[in-house]
Amino acid sequence: MRTTTRVAVIGGGVVGCSVLYHLTKLGWSDVMLIERSELTSGSTWHAAGGFHTLNGDTNMAALQGYTIKLYEELEEITGMSCGLHHVGGVTLADNQERFDMLLAERAKHRYMGLETEIVGPEEIKKIAPVTNTDGILGALYDPLDGHLDPSGTTHAYAKAARMGGASIETHCKVEETNQRPDGTWDVVTDKGTIHAEHIVNAAGLWAREVGAMAGIYLPLHPMEHQYIVTDDIADIKAMPAEHPHVMDPAGESYLRQEGRGLCIGFYEQPCRPWAVDGTPWDFGHELLPNDYDKIEDSIAFAYKRFPVLETAGIKSVIHGPFTFAPDGNPLVGPVPGLRNYWSACGVMAGFSQGGGVGLMLAQWMIEGETERNTFAMDIARFGQGVITPGYTLPKVIENYQKRFSVAYPNEELPAARPFRTTPMYDIFSNMGAVWGQQYGLEVANYFARTEGEPTYETPSFRRSDAFEATAREVKAVRSSVGINEVQNFGKYNVTGPNARAWLDRIMAGRIPKAGRLSLTPMLSPKGRLIGDFTVSCLGEEEFQLTASYGSQAFHTRWFGQNMQDGVAYENISDRRTGFQIAGPKARDILAACTRTDISDMKFMDVRRMCVGMADCIVQRVSYTGDLGFEIYCDAIAQRQLWNTLWAAGEPHGMTPFGMRTMMSLRLDKFFGSWMSEFSPDYTAAETGMDRFISFKKNVEFIGRAAAEAERATPPVRQLCAFEVDAVDADVVAYEPIWIDGTVQGFCTSGGYSHYAGKSIAQALIPRKLARNELEVEIEILGKMCKARLITEPLFDADGARMRG
């Protein structure tokens, strides 16, 4: 056995073997895989082996498409068969909400280049003849759907990796992982110790236990999953070609042909978590006992949808555990807080996603960043110390139960909530707050303050029952004053003699002078947007940074990877909180609450002052695009600050507002939103963020070369705003933009401007076509909606109120 390696991949399932192969494909040959038993000894060997491209996140869908296309390449490289069956598949819709979801997904696929299509009941019968289409409105057909041989595919990955120089050590159990002072690792096994520069945890069912060896908690949990293989069925034997896959969300089932029979699996509601207190080390090629009781209702529904099943005999029942993360996506990337430790686990759909996971992780390790935005599967979306086993378990159960449910853009899932709350939670709840959540934190979406108004926002692809409440809050902000928590900003304190120099290097924009703030993008080396920050200079050696609350671990990981002497940063997101007040009366209210003269406080000023009894940091800025102030205090003083501001604001009609209102108000000014307009998918020049880059500063900031190149040669696409002729459904994201009869762009976000009474979209289109009043069509839920490019903001076009 080798005793040194550049990368030690722990786990010999399909994901571990994919990571190993992709590392060799991208040029690292000094890599090895360590497996406690045989390859596939975990979830891989008993997987049904299905693959598909359908995924609510477009980047995940693209990576699934990459994975599927990779299998033929593997066969060609290795001469081994993956047992591919490209039979296509249909996803059924039995009600309008499910059909709306399929229409939205089909629209996304247009600009992604995926050849899916919407089909009606008659076409479904032709494609998938065993299906009873009674009550079915339509389906999404995907010709890439299919299945394969799990064992053959895993071994093909392994052979391709060996051909690239990798080694694989089986029957070698990892017992400890210990980090050396230089950041490398000693991997202690029952065959000896391996010294590795990097560790990849691809341990699947045992990933929690392997992570614990390094002192980390990985938020994932195994769930029991069961599928059935029938005896031969006459209707299947008589078919001239293999029957395609059928996904039946109403029945929470997936079906495909197996031999001359059928295979059907279920995501049943009475599901069961497995190995709650830890996965046994001696578990391997075993199955769990058959459990027909928990799938009894699912089987009864399946008999109606697929009548041939009712008389079919059962050949075998496969009942085994699969591992899920709280949101169902994988946990991939560098683990925050650890050097050279990488995660590649929680990949529930290994044969749909394994190839893409391997590619992204290999790019991350070798090139320093991935070719596309991987936040949907980045382990940093769950912060260490924020997410706990007590949170993970109910969220995993919920995700399993909703595996085939409609995924709404405005849905707030209830499991494991409320979890993390601010001192305002009970006060806002008593005022009618309807809560959402971000990064485990309860965040007010809107306030149901009118008698009879629904206190729950019904999920929908169309305008929801939060519409009237949002309109009321928007009116209050624009006509008088609104108040909103600033807890859901990520907040960081940066100090030290080299603080300014470090910020100048890590941020692309201008770092302000004392008493001022600036807006700045943070770029990757390739010039992609990895942060959208407000930088406030509180003193020559003290700065406050604010950004997305949900990206704390993502951002602090980057800070740590790029740290230098003479500077320190501290995540104070939950220790410094407060409110923003916005609207024409905002200045009057703040003036009434402090003895500090604010009459000369200019736009983008920042000052320390006492507001009521609380020592605060006050910033003259507002994401609403209105006259406004952000007021930060110690979390323990937040309720007193509230009492002060509310007492001063009530005579002016002060109104609490939530995130639904914030997202409407920002549309009036065409402000972008993090992970919508601004994300690692895009560059600063594409999205207009380049106007905040300081090309004059004499600093080689990260991403400067890429930004300079785009400055010299502008990118081919440009972010623009559109007024949309929508009826009852607004743009959400990724709807295609049709120009002259072809898809030439897509929406990044949108919604309804209650101030202007207009439906607004933001979209990336070819720069050469971007001109005022450009006429396009935007496909929303299958309907072509006319839209016009607009360049003048809907509110305060000259900035007089915001800056005055």
PDB file of N, CA and C in Angstrom, residues 716-722 739 763-774 789 791:
ATOM      1  N   VAL A 716     -20.342  39.456 -24.075  1.00  0.00           N
ATOM      2  CA  VAL A 716     -21.366  39.433 -25.125  1.00  0.00           C
ATOM      3  C   VAL A 716     -22.764  39.644 -24.564  1.00  0.00           C
ATOM      4  N   ARG A 717     -22.953  39.460 -23.260  1.00  0.00           N
ATOM      5  CA  ARG A 717     -24.296  39.640 -22.714  1.00  0.00           C
ATOM      6  C   ARG A 717     -24.301  40.745 -21.665  1.00  0.00           C
ATOM      7  N   GLN A 718     -25.498  41.274 -21.422  1.00  0.00           N
ATOM      8  CA  GLN A 718     -25.653  42.434 -20.542  1.00  0.00           C
ATOM      9  C   GLN A 718     -26.951  42.315 -19.763  1.00  0.00           C
ATOM     10  N   LEU A 719     -26.908  42.724 -18.495  1.00  0.00           N
ATOM     11  CA  LEU A 719     -28.100  42.706 -17.648  1.00  0.00           C
ATOM     12  C   LEU A 719     -28.976  43.912 -17.971  1.00  0.00           C
ATOM     13  N   CYS A 720     -30.259  43.644 -18.214  1.00  0.00           N
ATOM     14  CA  CYS A 720     -31.216  44.708 -18.554  1.00  0.00           C
ATOM     15  C   CYS A 720     -32.505  44.495 -17.776  1.00  0.00           C
ATOM     16  N   ALA A 721     -33.309  45.568 -17.700  1.00  0.00           N
ATOM     17  CA  ALA A 721     -34.621  45.496 -17.052  1.00  0.00           C
ATOM     18  C   ALA A 721     -35.717  45.565 -18.103  1.00  0.00           C
ATOM     19  N   PHE A 722     -36.815  44.863 -17.830  1.00  0.00           N
ATOM     20  CA  PHE A 722     -37.938  44.811 -18.762  1.00  0.00           C
ATOM     21  C   PHE A 722     -39.243  45.037 -18.013  1.00  0.00           C
ATOM     22  N   ILE A 739     -36.274  36.650 -28.768  1.00  0.00           N
ATOM     23  CA  ILE A 739     -36.034  37.834 -29.598  1.00  0.00           C
ATOM     24  C   ILE A 739     -36.006  37.374 -31.054  1.00  0.00           C
ATOM     25  N   ALA A 763     -32.913  40.574 -16.817  1.00  0.00           N
ATOM     26  CA  ALA A 763     -32.521  39.480 -17.706  1.00  0.00           C
ATOM     27  C   ALA A 763     -31.175  39.761 -18.358  1.00  0.00           C
ATOM     28  N   LEU A 764     -30.498  38.700 -18.721  1.00  0.00           N
ATOM     29  CA  LEU A 764     -29.268  38.785 -19.498  1.00  0.00           C
ATOM     30  C   LEU A 764     -29.599  38.524 -20.956  1.00  0.00           C
ATOM     31  N   ILE A 765     -29.246  39.484 -21.820  1.00  0.00           N
ATOM     32  CA  ILE A 765     -29.493  39.365 -23.253  1.00  0.00           C
ATOM     33  C   ILE A 765     -28.221  39.776 -24.000  1.00  0.00           C
ATOM     34  N   PRO A 766     -28.128  39.501 -25.294  1.00  0.00           N
ATOM     35  CA  PRO A 766     -26.948  39.932 -26.053  1.00  0.00           C
ATOM     36  C   PRO A 766     -26.740  41.441 -25.958  1.00  0.00           C
ATOM     37  N   ARG A 767     -25.534  41.846 -25.633  1.00  0.00           N
ATOM     38  CA  ARG A 767     -25.214  43.268 -25.470  1.00  0.00           C
ATOM     39  C   ARG A 767     -25.537  44.071 -26.725  1.00  0.00           C
ATOM     40  N   LYS A 768     -25.313  43.445 -27.878  1.00  0.00           N
ATOM     41  CA  LYS A 768     -25.518  44.170 -29.128  1.00  0.00           C
ATOM     42  C   LYS A 768     -26.989  44.503 -29.380  1.00  0.00           C
ATOM     43  N   LEU A 769     -27.893  43.802 -28.666  1.00  0.00           N
ATOM     44  CA  LEU A 769     -29.327  44.043 -28.853  1.00  0.00           C
ATOM     45  C   LEU A 769     -29.917  44.956 -27.784  1.00  0.00           C
ATOM     46  N   ALA A 770     -29.136  45.263 -26.756  1.00  0.00           N
ATOM     47  CA  ALA A 770     -29.665  45.992 -25.605  1.00  0.00           C
ATOM     48  C   ALA A 770     -29.868  47.469 -25.947  1.00  0.00           C
ATOM     49  N   ARG A 771     -31.089  47.834 -26.216  1.00  0.00           N
ATOM     50  CA  ARG A 771     -31.440  49.227 -26.502  1.00  0.00           C
ATOM     51  C   ARG A 771     -32.806  49.517 -25.899  1.00  0.00           C
ATOM     52  N   ASN A 772     -33.032  50.754 -25.535  1.00  0.00           N
ATOM     53  CA  ASN A 772     -34.287  51.150 -24.903  1.00  0.00           C
ATOM     54  C   ASN A 772     -35.468  50.809 -25.810  1.00  0.00           C
ATOM     55  N   GLU A 773     -36.526  50.294 -25.191  1.00  0.00           N
ATOM     56  CA  GLU A 773     -37.767  49.927 -25.878  1.00  0.00           C
ATOM     57  C   GLU A 773     -37.631  48.680 -26.760  1.00  0.00           C
ATOM     58  N   LEU A 774     -36.521  47.933 -26.619  1.00  0.00           N
ATOM     59  CA  LEU A 774     -36.420  46.664 -27.343  1.00  0.00           C
ATOM     60  C   LEU A 774     -37.617  45.787 -26.997  1.00  0.00           C
ATOM     61  N   LEU A 789     -37.751  46.563 -23.048  1.00  0.00           N
ATOM     62  CA  LEU A 789     -36.573  46.948 -22.287  1.00  0.00           C
ATOM     63  C   LEU A 789     -36.736  48.392 -21.809  1.00  0.00           C
ATOM     64  N   THR A 791     -34.931  51.605 -19.349  1.00  0.00           N
ATOM     65  CA  THR A 791     -33.649  52.057 -18.799  1.00  0.00           C
ATOM     66  C   THR A 791     -33.796  53.059 -17.669  1.00  0.00           C
TER      67      THR A 791
END
